[in-house]
PDB file of C-alpha atoms in Angstrom:
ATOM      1  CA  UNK A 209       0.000   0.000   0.000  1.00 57.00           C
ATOM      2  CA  UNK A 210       1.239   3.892  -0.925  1.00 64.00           C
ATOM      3  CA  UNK A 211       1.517   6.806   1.948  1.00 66.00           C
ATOM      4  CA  UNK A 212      -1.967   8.170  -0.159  1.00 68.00           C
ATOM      5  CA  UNK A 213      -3.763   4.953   0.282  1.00 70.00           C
ATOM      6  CA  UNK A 214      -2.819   4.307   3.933  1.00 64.00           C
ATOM      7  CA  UNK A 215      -3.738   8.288   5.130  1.00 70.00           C
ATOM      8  CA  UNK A 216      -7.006   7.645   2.969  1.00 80.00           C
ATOM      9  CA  UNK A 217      -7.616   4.550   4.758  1.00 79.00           C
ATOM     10  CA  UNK A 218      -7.109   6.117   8.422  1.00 76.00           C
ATOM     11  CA  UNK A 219      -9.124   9.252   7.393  1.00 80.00           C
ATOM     12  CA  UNK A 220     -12.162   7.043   6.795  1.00 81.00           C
ATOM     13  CA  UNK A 221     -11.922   4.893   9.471  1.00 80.00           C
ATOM     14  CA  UNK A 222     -11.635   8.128  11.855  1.00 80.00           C
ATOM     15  CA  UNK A 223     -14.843   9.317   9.789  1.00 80.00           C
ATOM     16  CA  UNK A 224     -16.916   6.410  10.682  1.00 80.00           C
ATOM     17  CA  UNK A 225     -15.752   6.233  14.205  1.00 82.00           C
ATOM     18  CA  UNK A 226     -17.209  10.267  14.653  1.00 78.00           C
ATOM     19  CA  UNK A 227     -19.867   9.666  12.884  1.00 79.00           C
ATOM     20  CA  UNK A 228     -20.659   6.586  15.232  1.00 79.00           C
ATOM     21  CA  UNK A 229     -20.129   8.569  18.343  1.00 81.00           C
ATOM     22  CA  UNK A 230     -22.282  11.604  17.080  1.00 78.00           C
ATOM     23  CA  UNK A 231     -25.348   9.011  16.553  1.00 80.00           C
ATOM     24  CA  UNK A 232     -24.293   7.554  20.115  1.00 77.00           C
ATOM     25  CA  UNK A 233     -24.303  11.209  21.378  1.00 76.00           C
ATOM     26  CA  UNK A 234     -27.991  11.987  19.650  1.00 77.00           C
ATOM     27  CA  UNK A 235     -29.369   8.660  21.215  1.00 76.00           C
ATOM     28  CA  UNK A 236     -28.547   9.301  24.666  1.00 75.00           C
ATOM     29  CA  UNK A 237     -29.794  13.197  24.328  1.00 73.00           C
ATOM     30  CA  UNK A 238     -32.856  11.412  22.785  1.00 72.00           C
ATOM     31  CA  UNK A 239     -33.460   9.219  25.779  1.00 69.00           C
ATOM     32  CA  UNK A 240     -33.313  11.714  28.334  1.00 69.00           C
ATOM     33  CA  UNK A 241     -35.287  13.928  26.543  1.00 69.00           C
ATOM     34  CA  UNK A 242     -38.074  10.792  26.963  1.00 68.00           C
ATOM     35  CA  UNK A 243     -37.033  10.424  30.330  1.00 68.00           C
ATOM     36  CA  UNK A 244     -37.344  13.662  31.246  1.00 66.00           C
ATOM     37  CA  UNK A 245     -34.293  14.127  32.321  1.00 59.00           C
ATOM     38  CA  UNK A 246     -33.500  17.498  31.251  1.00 57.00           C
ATOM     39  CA  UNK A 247     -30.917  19.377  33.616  1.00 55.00           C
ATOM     40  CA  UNK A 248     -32.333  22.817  34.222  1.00 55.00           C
ATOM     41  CA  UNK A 249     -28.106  23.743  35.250  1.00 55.00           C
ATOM     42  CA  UNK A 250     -28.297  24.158  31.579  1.00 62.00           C
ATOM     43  CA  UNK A 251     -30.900  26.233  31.042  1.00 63.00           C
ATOM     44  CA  UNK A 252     -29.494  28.510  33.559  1.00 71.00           C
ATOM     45  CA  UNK A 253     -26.082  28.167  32.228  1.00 78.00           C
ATOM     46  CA  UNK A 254     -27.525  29.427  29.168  1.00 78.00           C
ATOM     47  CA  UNK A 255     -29.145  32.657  30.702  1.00 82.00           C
ATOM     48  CA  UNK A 256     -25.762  33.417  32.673  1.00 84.00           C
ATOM     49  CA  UNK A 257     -24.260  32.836  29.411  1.00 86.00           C
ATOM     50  CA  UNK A 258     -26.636  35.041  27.269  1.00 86.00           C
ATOM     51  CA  UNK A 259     -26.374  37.454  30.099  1.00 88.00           C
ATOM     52  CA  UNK A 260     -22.638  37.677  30.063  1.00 88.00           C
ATOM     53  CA  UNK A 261     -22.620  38.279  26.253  1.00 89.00           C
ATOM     54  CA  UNK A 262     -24.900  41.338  26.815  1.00 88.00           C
ATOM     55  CA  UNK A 263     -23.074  42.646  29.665  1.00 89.00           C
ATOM     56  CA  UNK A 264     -20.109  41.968  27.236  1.00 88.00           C
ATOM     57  CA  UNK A 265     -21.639  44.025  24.168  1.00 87.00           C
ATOM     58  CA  UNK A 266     -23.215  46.737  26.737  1.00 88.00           C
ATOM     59  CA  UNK A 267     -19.465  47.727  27.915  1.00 87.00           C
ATOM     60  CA  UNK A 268     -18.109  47.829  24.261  1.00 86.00           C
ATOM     61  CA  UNK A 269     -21.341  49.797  23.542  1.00 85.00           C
ATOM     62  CA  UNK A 270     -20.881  52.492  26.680  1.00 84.00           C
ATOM     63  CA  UNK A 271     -16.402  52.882  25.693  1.00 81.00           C
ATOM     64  CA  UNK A 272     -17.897  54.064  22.066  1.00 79.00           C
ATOM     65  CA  UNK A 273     -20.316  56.279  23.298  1.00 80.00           C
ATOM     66  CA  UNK A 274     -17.958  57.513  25.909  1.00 77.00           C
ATOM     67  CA  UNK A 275     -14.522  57.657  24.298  1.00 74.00           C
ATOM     68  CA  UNK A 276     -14.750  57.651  20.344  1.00 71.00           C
ATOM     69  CA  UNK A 277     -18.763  58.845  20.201  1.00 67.00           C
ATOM     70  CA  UNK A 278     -19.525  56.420  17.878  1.00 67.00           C
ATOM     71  CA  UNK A 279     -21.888  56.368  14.518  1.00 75.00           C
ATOM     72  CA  UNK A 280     -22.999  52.790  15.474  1.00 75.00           C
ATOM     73  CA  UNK A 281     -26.524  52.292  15.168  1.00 82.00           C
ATOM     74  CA  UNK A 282     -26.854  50.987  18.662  1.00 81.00           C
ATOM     75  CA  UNK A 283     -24.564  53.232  20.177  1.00 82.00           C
ATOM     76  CA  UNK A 284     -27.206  56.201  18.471  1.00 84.00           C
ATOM     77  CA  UNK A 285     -30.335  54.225  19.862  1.00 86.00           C
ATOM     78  CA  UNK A 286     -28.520  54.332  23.411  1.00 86.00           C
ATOM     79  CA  UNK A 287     -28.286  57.950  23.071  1.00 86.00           C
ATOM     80  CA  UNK A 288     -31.521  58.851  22.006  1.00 88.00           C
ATOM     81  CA  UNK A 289     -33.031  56.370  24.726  1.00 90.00           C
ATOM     82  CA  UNK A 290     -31.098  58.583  27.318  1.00 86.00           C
ATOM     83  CA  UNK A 291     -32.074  61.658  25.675  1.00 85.00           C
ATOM     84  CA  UNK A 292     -35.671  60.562  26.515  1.00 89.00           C
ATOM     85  CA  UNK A 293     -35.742  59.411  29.539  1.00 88.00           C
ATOM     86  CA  UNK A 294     -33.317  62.370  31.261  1.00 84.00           C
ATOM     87  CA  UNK A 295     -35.097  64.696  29.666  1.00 83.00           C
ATOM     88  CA  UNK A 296     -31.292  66.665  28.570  1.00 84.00           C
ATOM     89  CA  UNK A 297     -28.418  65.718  26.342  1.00 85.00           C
ATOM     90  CA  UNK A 298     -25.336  64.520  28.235  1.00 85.00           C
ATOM     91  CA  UNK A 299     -22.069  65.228  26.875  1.00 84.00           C
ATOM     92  CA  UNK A 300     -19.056  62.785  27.577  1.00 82.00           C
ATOM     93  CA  UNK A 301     -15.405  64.224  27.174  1.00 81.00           C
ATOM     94  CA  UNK A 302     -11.960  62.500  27.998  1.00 75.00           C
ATOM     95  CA  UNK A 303      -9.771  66.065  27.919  1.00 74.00           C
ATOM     96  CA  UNK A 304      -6.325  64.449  27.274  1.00 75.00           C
ATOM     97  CA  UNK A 305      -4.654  65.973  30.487  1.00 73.00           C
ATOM     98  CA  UNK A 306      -7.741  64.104  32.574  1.00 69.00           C
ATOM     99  CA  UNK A 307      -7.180  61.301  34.406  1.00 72.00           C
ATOM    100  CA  UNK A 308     -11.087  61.039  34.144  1.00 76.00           C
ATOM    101  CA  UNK A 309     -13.484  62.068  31.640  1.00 77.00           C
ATOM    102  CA  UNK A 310     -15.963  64.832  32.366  1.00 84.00           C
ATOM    103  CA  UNK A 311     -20.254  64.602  31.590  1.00 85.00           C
ATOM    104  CA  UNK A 312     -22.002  67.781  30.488  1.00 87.00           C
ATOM    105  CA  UNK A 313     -25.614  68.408  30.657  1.00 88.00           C
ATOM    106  CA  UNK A 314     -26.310  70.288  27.437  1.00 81.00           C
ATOM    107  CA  UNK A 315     -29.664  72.555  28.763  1.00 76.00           C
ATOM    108  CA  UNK A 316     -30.669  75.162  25.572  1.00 75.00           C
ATOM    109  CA  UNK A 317     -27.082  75.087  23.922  1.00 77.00           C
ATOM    110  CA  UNK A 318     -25.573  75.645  27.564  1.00 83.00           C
ATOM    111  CA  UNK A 319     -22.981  73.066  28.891  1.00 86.00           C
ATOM    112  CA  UNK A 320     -22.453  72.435  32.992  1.00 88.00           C
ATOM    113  CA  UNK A 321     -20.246  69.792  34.639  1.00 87.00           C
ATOM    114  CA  UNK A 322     -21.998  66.969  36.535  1.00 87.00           C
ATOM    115  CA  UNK A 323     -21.260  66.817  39.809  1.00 87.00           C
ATOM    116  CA  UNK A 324     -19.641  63.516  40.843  1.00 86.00           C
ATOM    117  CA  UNK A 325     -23.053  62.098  42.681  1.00 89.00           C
ATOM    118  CA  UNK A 326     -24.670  63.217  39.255  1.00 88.00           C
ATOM    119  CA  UNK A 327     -22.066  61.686  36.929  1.00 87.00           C
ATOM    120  CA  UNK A 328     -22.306  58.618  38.790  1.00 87.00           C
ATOM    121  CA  UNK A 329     -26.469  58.775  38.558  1.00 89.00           C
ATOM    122  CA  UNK A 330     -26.449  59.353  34.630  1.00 87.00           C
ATOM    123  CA  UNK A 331     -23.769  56.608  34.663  1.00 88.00           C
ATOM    124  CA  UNK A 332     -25.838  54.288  36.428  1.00 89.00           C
ATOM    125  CA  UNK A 333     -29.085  55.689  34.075  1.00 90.00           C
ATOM    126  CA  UNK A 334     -26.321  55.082  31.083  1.00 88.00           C
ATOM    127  CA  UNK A 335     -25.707  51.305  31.717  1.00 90.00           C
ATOM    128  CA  UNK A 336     -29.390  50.880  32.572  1.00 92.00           C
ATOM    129  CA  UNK A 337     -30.204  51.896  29.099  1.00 91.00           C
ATOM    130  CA  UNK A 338     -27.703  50.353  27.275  1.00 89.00           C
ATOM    131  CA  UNK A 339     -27.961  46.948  29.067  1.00 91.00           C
ATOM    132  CA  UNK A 340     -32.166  47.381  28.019  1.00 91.00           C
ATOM    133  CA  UNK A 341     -31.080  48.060  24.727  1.00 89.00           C
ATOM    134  CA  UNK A 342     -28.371  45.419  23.632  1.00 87.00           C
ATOM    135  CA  UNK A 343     -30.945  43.029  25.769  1.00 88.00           C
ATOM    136  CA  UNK A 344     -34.262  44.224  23.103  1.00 87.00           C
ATOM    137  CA  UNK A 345     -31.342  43.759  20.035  1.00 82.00           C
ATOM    138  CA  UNK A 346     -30.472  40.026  21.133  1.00 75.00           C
ATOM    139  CA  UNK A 347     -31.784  37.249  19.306  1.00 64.00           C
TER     140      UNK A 347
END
């Protein structure tokens, strides 16, 4: 036998032994679906996991609005959102002799520093919204 025929050989015969543990694999799921054995550890496991994803995409989300002001599409839906519900524009600035970036409240084309209680309210108010919003996007 050649190299070509021998690999060719092992190749199948490592085909037929997957495909033999996949149907193995879809039996046993199929049986303790009839059983009723379903373990609701997974069903959980896939909310924590659906929930870290969104937590995930809700940071990424609140660093563009933040720090580059992004033309995302979500990122413009999270501003609006906050627009509405605050009632003012906020205004987020990273001056680059900071060590912290600065919110504005933009009332009639006039711009005033948050205090730090209020910067950490509209922050909160900020991940609220964003978290709602990513969470209404998901599939």
């Amino acid at each position: 036998m050649t190299t070509n025929t021998l690999n060719t050989f092992y190749t199948r015969q490592m085909l037929l032994r997957y495909g033999r543990q996949l149907i193995a694999a879809r039996r046993l799921a199929r049986y303790d679906q009839l059983l009723g054995r379903t373990w609701p550890r997974d069903k959980e496991s896939v909310a924590a996991k659906r929930q870290d994803i969104i937590e995930r995409i809700a940071r990424e989300i609140m660093e563009n609005l933040i720090f580059s002001g992004s033309d995302n599409p979500t990122v413009q839906e999270v501003k609006e959102r906050l627009i509405r519900e605050l009632g003012e524009e906020l205004i987020f600035r990273y001056p680059p002799a900071a060590q912290d970036f600065k919110i504005f409240r933009n009332r009639g084309g006039e711009e005033k520093e948050l205090s730090e209680m209020e910067k950490q309210q509209a922050m909160a108010q900020l991940w609220d919204v964003t978290l709602r919003t990513v969470d209404e996007t998901m599939l």
